Coordinates of C-alpha atoms in Angstrom, one line a residue:
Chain A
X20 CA 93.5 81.5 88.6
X21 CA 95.5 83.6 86.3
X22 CA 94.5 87.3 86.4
X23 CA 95.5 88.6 82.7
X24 CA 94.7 84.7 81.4
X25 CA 94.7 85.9 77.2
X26 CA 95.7 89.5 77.2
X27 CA 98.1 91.4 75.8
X28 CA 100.2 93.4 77.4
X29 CA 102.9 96.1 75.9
X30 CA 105.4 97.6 78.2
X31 CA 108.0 99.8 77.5
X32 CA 111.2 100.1 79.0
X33 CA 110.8 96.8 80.0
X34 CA 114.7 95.6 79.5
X35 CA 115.2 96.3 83.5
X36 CA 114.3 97.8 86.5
X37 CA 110.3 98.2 86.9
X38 CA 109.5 97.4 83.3
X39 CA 111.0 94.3 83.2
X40 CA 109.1 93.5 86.5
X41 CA 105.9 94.7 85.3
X42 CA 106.6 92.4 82.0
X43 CA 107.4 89.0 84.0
X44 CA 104.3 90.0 86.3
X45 CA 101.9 90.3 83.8
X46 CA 103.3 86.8 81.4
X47 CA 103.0 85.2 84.5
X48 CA 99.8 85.9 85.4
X49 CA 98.6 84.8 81.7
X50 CA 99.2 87.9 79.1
X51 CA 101.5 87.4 76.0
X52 CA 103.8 90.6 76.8
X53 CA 105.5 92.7 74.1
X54 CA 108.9 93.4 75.6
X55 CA 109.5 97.3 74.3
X56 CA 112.6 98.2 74.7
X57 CA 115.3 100.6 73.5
X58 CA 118.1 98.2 73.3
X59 CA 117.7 94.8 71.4
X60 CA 119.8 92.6 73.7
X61 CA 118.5 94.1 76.5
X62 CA 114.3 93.4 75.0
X63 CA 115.6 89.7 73.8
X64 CA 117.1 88.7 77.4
X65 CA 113.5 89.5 79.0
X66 CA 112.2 87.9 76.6
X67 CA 113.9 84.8 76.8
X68 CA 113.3 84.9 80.4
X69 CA 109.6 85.3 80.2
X70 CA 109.9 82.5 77.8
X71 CA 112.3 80.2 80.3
X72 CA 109.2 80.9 82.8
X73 CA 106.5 79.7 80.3
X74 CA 105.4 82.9 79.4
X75 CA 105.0 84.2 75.7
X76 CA 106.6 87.1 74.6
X77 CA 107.9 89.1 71.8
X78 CA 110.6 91.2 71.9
X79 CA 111.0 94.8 70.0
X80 CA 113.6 97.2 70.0
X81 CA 111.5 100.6 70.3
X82 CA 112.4 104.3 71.0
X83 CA 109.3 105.6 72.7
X84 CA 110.5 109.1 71.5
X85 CA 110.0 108.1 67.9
X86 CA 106.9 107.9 66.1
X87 CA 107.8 105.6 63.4
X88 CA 109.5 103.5 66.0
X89 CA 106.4 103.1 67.8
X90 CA 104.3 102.4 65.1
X91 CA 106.7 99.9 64.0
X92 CA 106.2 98.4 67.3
X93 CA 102.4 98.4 67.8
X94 CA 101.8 96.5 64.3
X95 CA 104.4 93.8 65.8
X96 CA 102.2 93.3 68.5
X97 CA 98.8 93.0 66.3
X98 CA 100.8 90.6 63.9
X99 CA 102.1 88.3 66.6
X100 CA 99.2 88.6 69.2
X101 CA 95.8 90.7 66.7
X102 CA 94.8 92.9 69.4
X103 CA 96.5 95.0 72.4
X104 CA 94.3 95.5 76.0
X105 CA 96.9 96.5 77.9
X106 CA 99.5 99.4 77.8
X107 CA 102.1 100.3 80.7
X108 CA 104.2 103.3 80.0
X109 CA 107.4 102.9 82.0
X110 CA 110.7 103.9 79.8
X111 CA 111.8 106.9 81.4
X112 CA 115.4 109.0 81.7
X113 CA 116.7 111.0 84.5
X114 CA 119.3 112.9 83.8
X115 CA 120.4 115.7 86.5
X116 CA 120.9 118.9 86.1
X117 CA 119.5 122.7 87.8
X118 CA 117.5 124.2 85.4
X119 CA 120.4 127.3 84.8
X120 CA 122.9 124.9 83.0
X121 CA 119.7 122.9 81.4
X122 CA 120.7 121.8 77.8
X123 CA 117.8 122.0 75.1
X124 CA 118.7 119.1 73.7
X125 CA 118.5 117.3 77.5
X126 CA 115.2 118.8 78.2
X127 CA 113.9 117.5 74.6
X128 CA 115.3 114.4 75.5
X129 CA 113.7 113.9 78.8
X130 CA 110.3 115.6 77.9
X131 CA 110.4 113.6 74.6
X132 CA 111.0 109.8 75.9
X133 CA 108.7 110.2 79.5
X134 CA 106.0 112.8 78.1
X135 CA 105.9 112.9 74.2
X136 CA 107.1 109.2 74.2
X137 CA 104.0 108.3 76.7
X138 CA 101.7 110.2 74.1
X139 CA 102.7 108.2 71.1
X140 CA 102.2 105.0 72.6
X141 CA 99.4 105.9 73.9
X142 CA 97.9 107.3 70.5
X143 CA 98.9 104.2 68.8
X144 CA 97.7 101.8 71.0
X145 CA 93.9 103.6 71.5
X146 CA 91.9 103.0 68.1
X147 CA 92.6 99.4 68.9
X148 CA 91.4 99.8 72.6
X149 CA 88.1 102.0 71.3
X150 CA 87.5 99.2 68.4
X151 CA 87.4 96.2 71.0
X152 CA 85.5 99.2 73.8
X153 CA 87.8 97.9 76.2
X154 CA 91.8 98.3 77.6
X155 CA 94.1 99.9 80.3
X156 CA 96.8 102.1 79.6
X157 CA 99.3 102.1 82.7
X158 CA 101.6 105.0 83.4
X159 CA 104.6 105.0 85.4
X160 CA 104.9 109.0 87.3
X161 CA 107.0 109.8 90.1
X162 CA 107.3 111.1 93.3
X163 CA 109.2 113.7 91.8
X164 CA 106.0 114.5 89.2
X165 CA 104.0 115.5 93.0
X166 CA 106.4 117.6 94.3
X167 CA 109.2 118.9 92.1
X168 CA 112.9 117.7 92.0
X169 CA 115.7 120.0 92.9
X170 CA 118.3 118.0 90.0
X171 CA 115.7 117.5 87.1
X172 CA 112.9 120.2 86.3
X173 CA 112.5 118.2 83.1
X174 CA 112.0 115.0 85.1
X175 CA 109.7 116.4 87.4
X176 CA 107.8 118.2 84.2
X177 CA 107.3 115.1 82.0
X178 CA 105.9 113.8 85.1
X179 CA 104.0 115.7 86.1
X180 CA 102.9 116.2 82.6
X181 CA 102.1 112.6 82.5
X182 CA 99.3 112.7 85.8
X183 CA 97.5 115.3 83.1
X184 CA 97.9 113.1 80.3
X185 CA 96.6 110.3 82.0
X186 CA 93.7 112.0 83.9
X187 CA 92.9 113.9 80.2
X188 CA 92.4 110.6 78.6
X189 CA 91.1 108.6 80.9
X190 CA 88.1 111.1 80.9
X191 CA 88.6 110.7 76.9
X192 CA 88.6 106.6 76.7
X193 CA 86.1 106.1 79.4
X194 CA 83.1 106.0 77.7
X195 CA 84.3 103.1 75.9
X196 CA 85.3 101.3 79.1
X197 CA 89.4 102.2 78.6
X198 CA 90.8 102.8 81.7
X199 CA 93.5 104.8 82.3
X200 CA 95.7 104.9 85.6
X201 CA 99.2 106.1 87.0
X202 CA 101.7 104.3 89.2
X203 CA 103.7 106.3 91.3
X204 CA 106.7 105.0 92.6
X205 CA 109.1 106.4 95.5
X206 CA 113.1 105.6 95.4
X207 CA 113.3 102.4 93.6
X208 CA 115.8 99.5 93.9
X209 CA 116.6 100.0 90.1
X210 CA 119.3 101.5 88.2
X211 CA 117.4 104.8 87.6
X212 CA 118.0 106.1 91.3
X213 CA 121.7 105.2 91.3
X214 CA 122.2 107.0 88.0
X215 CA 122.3 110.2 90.7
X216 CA 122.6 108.5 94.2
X217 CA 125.6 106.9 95.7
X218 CA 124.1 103.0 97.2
X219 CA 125.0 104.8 100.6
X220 CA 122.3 107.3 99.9
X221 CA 119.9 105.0 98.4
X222 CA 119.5 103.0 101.0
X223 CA 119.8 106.1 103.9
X224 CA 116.4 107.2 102.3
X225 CA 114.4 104.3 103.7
X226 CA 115.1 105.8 106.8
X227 CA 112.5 108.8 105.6
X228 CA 110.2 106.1 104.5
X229 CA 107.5 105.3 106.9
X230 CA 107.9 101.3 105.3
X231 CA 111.4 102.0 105.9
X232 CA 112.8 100.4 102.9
X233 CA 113.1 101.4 99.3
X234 CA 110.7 100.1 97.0
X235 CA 111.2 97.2 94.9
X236 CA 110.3 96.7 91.1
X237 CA 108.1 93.6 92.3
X238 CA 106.1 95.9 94.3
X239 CA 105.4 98.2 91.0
X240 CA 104.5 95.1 89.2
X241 CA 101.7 93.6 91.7
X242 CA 100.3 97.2 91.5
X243 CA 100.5 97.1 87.3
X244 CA 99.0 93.9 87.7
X245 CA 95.8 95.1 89.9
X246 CA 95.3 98.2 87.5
X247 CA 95.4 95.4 84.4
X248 CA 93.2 93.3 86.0
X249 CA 89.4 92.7 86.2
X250 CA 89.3 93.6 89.9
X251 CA 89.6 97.6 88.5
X252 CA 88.1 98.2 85.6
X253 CA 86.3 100.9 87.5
X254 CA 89.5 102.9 88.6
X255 CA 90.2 105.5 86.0
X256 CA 91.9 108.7 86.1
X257 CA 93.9 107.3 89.1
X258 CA 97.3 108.0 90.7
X259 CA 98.1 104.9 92.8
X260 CA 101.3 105.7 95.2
X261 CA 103.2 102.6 95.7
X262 CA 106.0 104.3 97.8
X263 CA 106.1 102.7 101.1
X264 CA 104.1 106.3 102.5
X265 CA 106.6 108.3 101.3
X266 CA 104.2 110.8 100.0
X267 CA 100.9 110.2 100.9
X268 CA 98.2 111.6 98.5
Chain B
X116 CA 91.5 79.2 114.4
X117 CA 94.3 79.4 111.6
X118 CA 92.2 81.9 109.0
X119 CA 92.8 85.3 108.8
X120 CA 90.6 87.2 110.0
X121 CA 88.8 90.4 108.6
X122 CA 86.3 92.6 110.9
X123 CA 84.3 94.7 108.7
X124 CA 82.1 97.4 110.1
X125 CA 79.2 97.9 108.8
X126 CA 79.3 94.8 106.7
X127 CA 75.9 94.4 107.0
X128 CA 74.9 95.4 103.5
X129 CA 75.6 97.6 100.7
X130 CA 79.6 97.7 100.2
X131 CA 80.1 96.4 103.5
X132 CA 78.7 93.2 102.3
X133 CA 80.0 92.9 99.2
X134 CA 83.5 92.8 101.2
X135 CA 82.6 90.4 103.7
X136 CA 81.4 88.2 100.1
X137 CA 84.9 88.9 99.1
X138 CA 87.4 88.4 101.8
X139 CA 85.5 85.3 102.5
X140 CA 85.9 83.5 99.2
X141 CA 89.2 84.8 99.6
X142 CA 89.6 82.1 102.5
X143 CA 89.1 84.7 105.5
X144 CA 87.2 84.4 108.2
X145 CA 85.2 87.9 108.4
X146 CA 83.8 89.0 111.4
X147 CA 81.0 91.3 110.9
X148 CA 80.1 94.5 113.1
X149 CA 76.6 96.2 112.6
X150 CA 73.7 97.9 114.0
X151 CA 71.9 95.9 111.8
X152 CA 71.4 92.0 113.3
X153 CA 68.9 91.4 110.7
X154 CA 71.0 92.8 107.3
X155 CA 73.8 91.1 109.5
X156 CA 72.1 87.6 109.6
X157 CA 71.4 87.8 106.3
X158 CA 74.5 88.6 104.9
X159 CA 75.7 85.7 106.8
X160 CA 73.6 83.6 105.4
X161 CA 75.2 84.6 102.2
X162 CA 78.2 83.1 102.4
X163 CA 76.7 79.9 102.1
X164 CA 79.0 76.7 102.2
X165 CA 82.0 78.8 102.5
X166 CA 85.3 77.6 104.0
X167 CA 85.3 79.3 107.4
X168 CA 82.5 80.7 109.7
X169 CA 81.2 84.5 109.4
X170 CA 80.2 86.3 112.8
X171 CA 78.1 88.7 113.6
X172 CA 78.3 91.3 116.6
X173 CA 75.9 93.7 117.0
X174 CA 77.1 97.4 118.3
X175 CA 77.0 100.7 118.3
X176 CA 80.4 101.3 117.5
X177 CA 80.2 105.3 118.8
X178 CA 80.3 103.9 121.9
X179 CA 83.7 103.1 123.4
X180 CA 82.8 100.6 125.8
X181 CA 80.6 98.7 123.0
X182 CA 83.7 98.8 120.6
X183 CA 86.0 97.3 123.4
X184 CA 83.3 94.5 124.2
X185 CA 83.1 93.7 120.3
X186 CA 86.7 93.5 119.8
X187 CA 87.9 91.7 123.0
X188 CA 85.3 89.1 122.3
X189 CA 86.4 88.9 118.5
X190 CA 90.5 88.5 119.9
X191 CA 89.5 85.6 122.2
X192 CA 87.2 83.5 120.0
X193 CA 89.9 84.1 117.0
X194 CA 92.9 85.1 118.3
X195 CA 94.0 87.0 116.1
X196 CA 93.0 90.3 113.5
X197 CA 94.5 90.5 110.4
X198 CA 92.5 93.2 108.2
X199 CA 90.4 95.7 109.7
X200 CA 88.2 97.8 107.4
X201 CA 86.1 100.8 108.5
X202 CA 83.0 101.3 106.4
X203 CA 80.2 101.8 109.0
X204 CA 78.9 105.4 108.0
X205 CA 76.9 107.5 105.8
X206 CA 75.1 110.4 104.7
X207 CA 72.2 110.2 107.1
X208 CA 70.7 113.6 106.5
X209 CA 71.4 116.1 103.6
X210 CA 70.6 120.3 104.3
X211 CA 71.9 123.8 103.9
X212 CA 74.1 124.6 106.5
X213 CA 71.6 126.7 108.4
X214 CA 69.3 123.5 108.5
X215 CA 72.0 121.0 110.4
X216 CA 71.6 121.7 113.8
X217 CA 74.3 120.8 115.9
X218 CA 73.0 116.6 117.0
X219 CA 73.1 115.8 113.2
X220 CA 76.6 117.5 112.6
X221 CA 77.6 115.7 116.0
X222 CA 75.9 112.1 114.4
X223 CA 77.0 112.4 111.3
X224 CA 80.6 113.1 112.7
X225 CA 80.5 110.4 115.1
X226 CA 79.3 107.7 112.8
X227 CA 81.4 108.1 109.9
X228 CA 84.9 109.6 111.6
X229 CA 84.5 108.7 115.3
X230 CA 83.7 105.1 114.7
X231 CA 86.8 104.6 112.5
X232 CA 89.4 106.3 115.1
X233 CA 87.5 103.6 118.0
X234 CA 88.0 100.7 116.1
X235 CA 91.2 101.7 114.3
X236 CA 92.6 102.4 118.1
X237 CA 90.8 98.7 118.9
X238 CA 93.2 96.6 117.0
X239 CA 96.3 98.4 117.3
X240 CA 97.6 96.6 120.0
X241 CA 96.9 93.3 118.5
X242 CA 98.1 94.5 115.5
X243 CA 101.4 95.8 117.2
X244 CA 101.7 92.0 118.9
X245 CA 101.3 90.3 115.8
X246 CA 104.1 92.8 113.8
X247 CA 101.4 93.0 111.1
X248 CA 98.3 94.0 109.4
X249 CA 96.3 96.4 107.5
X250 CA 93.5 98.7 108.3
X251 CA 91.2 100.5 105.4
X252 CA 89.3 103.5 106.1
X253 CA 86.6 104.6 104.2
X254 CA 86.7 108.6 102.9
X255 CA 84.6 109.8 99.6
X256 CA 84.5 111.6 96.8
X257 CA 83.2 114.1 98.9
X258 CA 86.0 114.0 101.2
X259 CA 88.2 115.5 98.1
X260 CA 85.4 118.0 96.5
X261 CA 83.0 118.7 99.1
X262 CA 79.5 118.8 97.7
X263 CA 76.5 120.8 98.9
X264 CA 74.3 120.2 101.7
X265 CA 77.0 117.3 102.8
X266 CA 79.2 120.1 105.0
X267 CA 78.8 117.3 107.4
X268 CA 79.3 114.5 105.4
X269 CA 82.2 115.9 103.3
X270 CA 83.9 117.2 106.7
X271 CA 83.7 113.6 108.1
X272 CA 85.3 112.1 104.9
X273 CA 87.7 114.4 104.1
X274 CA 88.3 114.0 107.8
X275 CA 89.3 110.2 107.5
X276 CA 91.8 111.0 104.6
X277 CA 93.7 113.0 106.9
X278 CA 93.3 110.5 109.7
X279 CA 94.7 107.5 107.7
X280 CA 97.8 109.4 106.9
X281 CA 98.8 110.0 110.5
X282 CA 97.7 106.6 111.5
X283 CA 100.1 105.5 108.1
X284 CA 102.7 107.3 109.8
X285 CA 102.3 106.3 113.4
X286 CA 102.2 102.3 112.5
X287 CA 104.4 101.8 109.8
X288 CA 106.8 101.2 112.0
X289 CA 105.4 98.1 113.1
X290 CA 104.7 96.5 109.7
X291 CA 101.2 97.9 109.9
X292 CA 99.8 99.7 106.8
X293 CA 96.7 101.8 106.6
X294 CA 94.7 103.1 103.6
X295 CA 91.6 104.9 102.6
X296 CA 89.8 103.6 99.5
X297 CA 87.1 106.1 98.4
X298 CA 84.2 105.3 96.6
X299 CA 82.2 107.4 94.1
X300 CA 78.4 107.1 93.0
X301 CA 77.9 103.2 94.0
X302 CA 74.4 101.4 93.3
X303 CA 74.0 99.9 97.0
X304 CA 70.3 99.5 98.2
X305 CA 70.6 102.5 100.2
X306 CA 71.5 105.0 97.7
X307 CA 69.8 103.5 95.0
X308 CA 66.7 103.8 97.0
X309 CA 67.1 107.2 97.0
X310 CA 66.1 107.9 93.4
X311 CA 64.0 107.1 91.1
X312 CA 65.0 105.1 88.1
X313 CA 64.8 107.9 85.4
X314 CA 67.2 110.4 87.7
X315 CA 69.6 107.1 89.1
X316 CA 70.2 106.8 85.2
X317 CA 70.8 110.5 84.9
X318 CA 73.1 110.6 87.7
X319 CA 75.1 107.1 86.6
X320 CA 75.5 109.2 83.0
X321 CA 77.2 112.1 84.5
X322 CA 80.2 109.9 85.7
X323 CA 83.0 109.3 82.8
X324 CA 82.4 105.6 82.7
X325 CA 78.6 106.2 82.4
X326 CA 77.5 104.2 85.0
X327 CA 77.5 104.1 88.5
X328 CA 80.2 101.5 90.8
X329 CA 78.4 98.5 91.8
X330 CA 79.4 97.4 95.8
X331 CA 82.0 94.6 94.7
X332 CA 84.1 96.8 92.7
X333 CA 84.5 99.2 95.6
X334 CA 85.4 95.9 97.6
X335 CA 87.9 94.4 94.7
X336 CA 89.9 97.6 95.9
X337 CA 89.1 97.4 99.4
X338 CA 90.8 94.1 99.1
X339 CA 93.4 95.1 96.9
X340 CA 94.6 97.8 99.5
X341 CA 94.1 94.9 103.1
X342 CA 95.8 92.1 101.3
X343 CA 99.8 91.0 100.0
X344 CA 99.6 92.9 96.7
X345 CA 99.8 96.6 98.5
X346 CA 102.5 95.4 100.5
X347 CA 104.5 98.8 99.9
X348 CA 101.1 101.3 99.7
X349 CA 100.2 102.7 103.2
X350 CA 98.8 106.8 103.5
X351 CA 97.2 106.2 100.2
X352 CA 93.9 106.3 98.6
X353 CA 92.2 104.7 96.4
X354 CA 89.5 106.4 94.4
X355 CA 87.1 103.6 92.7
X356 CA 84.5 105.9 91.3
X357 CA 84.6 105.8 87.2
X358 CA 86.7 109.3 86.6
X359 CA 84.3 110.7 88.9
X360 CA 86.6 112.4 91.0
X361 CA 90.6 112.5 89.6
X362 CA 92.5 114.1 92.5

């Protein structure tokens, strides 16, 4: 039995790594995915794929960080599917740098495409959830959000920012029966990691995980698919660590 | 003989039953532990036509040498345990500190954290052998916030949490993985039966969601955090409790 048999299902960032997991997860298991994604290419080859699979998906270039953008992108999903019940905000950037040779424009950057960027979609997407009383919103945290990060104050900021968000609104939305969750994911087989690891150090950090091995996008996506599913609609305000016990909390 | 197999203590009634309902349309074979025989009898009469066969062992599972008895005799009808999940426990008794003498602090501690380190130690070593499994402990929302007149309680609980981690840290080595999931205000018989219906329906509408958990939510995530789809979770917890708690 398909778990998300009839849903919809936006997920941003979802041209690789986790959100492109997450998005062949949750076609697979039934939902009609919108595949939000900065880059067109990029949105159209998951989308093919998720088509190639069977699934149904639409594909929409969207900068989270732009409100016109994700308005844009929230009416394509009403056109092509009339409603939205799920939400998973993954599109992210880590850029590195110590907080003393911080650029502005960086740190509006990263705060505006993980923090401001998970805002607006989630704004956009919630009349719809409170008209149907029902929905999850899904939002991808970090490690780094618990416990700081010595190369990315911003990073570690809009994630942080992010476990408030969600907790804020969960408490918000759940009267009408909206949950809302975090994921928080260790060191990631995905591009992200590598944009400020060599592979050598990527993979010597299993050896700190109990699991020891680095996470892997599928592992995000059967998480994403739990939190979407029927099985929690009674887990709000969550932070679910999918990191292999890397932190444990 | 080839099932998995699930031993759920005190999966009697209440939550524990609702899991036993649950891992056994999930195809295992659940193996129930209880001081209960009659709850026990009856939630094995629940699972009906079912696939595979339920069991029932009656023990006191603060006793060592009862523990041992249960779970050798499990390991060499079945062979094998693949999910272990500790929810015997409870409240027991509420009162101001200066009201719990010593036994209650001593039962309340036994039955809630004492019974989860003897069984947790009981399958390690088949657990080990097999290269596998999973193990879910049972904390509260008490364990994170503590709540009046529950010192006991909320000791025991926040007890487990701690626990689990080490016990995360000592197996995952050996491609075991071990969890707390914590449950919130959840309408079993038990608690239910410990209001009326005009202050249950007060309490339920404190909670964000309005409403109190019912027993097979709290098991959706028990089974959520034993089974494939938390293959990479272990240390964790799992709050299933409506908002109540957000730690």
């Amino acid at each position: 039995m398909r778990r998300l048999e009839g849903r919809t299902a936006i997920v941003t960032g979802s041209g690789q790594g986790i959100g492109e997991a997450i998005a062949m997860a949750m076609a697979e298991e039934g939902a009609g995915v919108v595949v939000a994604e900065l880059r067109e290419e990029t949105a159209d080859a998951v989308r093919r794929k998720i088509e190639e699979g069977g699934g149904t998906a639409l594909a929409h270039a969207t900068d989270v960080s732009q409100e016109p953008s994700v308005d844009a992108m929230v009416q394509a999903c009403l056109e092509r599917f009339g409603k939205v019940d799920i939400l998973v905000n993954n599109a992210g950037i880590y850029p590195t740098s110590t907080v003393a040779d911080m650029d502005e424009d960086e740190w509006e950057r990263v705060i505006g495409t993980n923090l401001f960027g998970t805002f607006l979609c989630s704004r956009a997407v919630t009349p719809h959830m409170l008209q149907q009383q029902g929905g999850r919103i899904i939002s991808i945290t970090s490690g780094r959000g618990l416990q700081g990060a010595d190369n990315g104050a911003h990073y570690a900021s809009s994630k942080g920012g992010i476990i408030g968000f969600t907790k804020s609104l969960a408490r918000e939305l759940a009267p009408a029966g909206v949950a809302v969750n975090c994921i928080c994911p260790g060191v990631s087989d995905t591009a992200q990691p590598r944009g400020h690891r060599t592979e050598e150090e990527l993979y010597a950090s299993a050896a700190r995980i109990p699991l020891g091995r680095i996470g892997q996008p599928a592992d995000m996506a059967r998480a994403a698919v739990f939190l979407a599913s029927d099985r929690a609609k009674f887990v709000t305000g969550q932070t679910l660590v999918v990191n292999g016990g890397a932190i444990m909390q | 003989m080839d099932s998995k197999v699930v031993v759920v203590t005190g999966g009697a009634s209440g939550i524990g039953r609702a899991t036993v309902l649950r891992f056994s349309e999930e195809g295992y074979a659940p193996v129930i532990l209880d001081r209960d025989a009659e709850a026990g009898a009856e939630t094995l009469s629940l699972l009906g036509s079912e696939p595979v066969e339920g069991q029932f062992i009656r023990a006191d599972l603060t006793r060592k040498a009862e523990v041992t008895a249960a779970f050798d005799s499990i390991l060499s009808a079945r062979g094998r345990i693949d999910v272990l999940v500790n929810l015997a426990g409870g409240t027991f008794h509420k009162g101001a500190i200066h009201e719990v003498t010593p036994a209650q602090w001593k039962e309340c501690l036994d039955l809630n954290l004492k019974t989860t380190f003897l069984c947790a130690q009981a399958v390690i070593a088949p657990m080990k052998q097999a290269g596998r499994g999973t193990i879910v402990n049972t904390a509260s929302n008490f364990g994170i916030t503590g709540g009046a007149e529950r010192t006991h309680y909320a000791a025991s609980k926040a007890a487990i949490i701690a626990f689990s981690k080490s016990l995360a840290t000592e197996l995952a080595p050996h491609g075991i993985r071990v969890n707390t999931i914590a449950p919130g205000l959840t309408g079993t018989e038990r608690v239910r039966g410990k209001y009326d219906a005009d202050e249950w329906a007060a309490l339920s509408g404190t909670l964000p969601m309005g409403r109190a958990a019912m027993p097979e939510e709290i098991a959706d995530g028990i089974f959520f955090l034993a089974g494939d789809e938390s293959d990479y979770v272990t240390g964790a917890t799992l709050h299933v409790n409506g908002g109540m708690v957000m730690p």
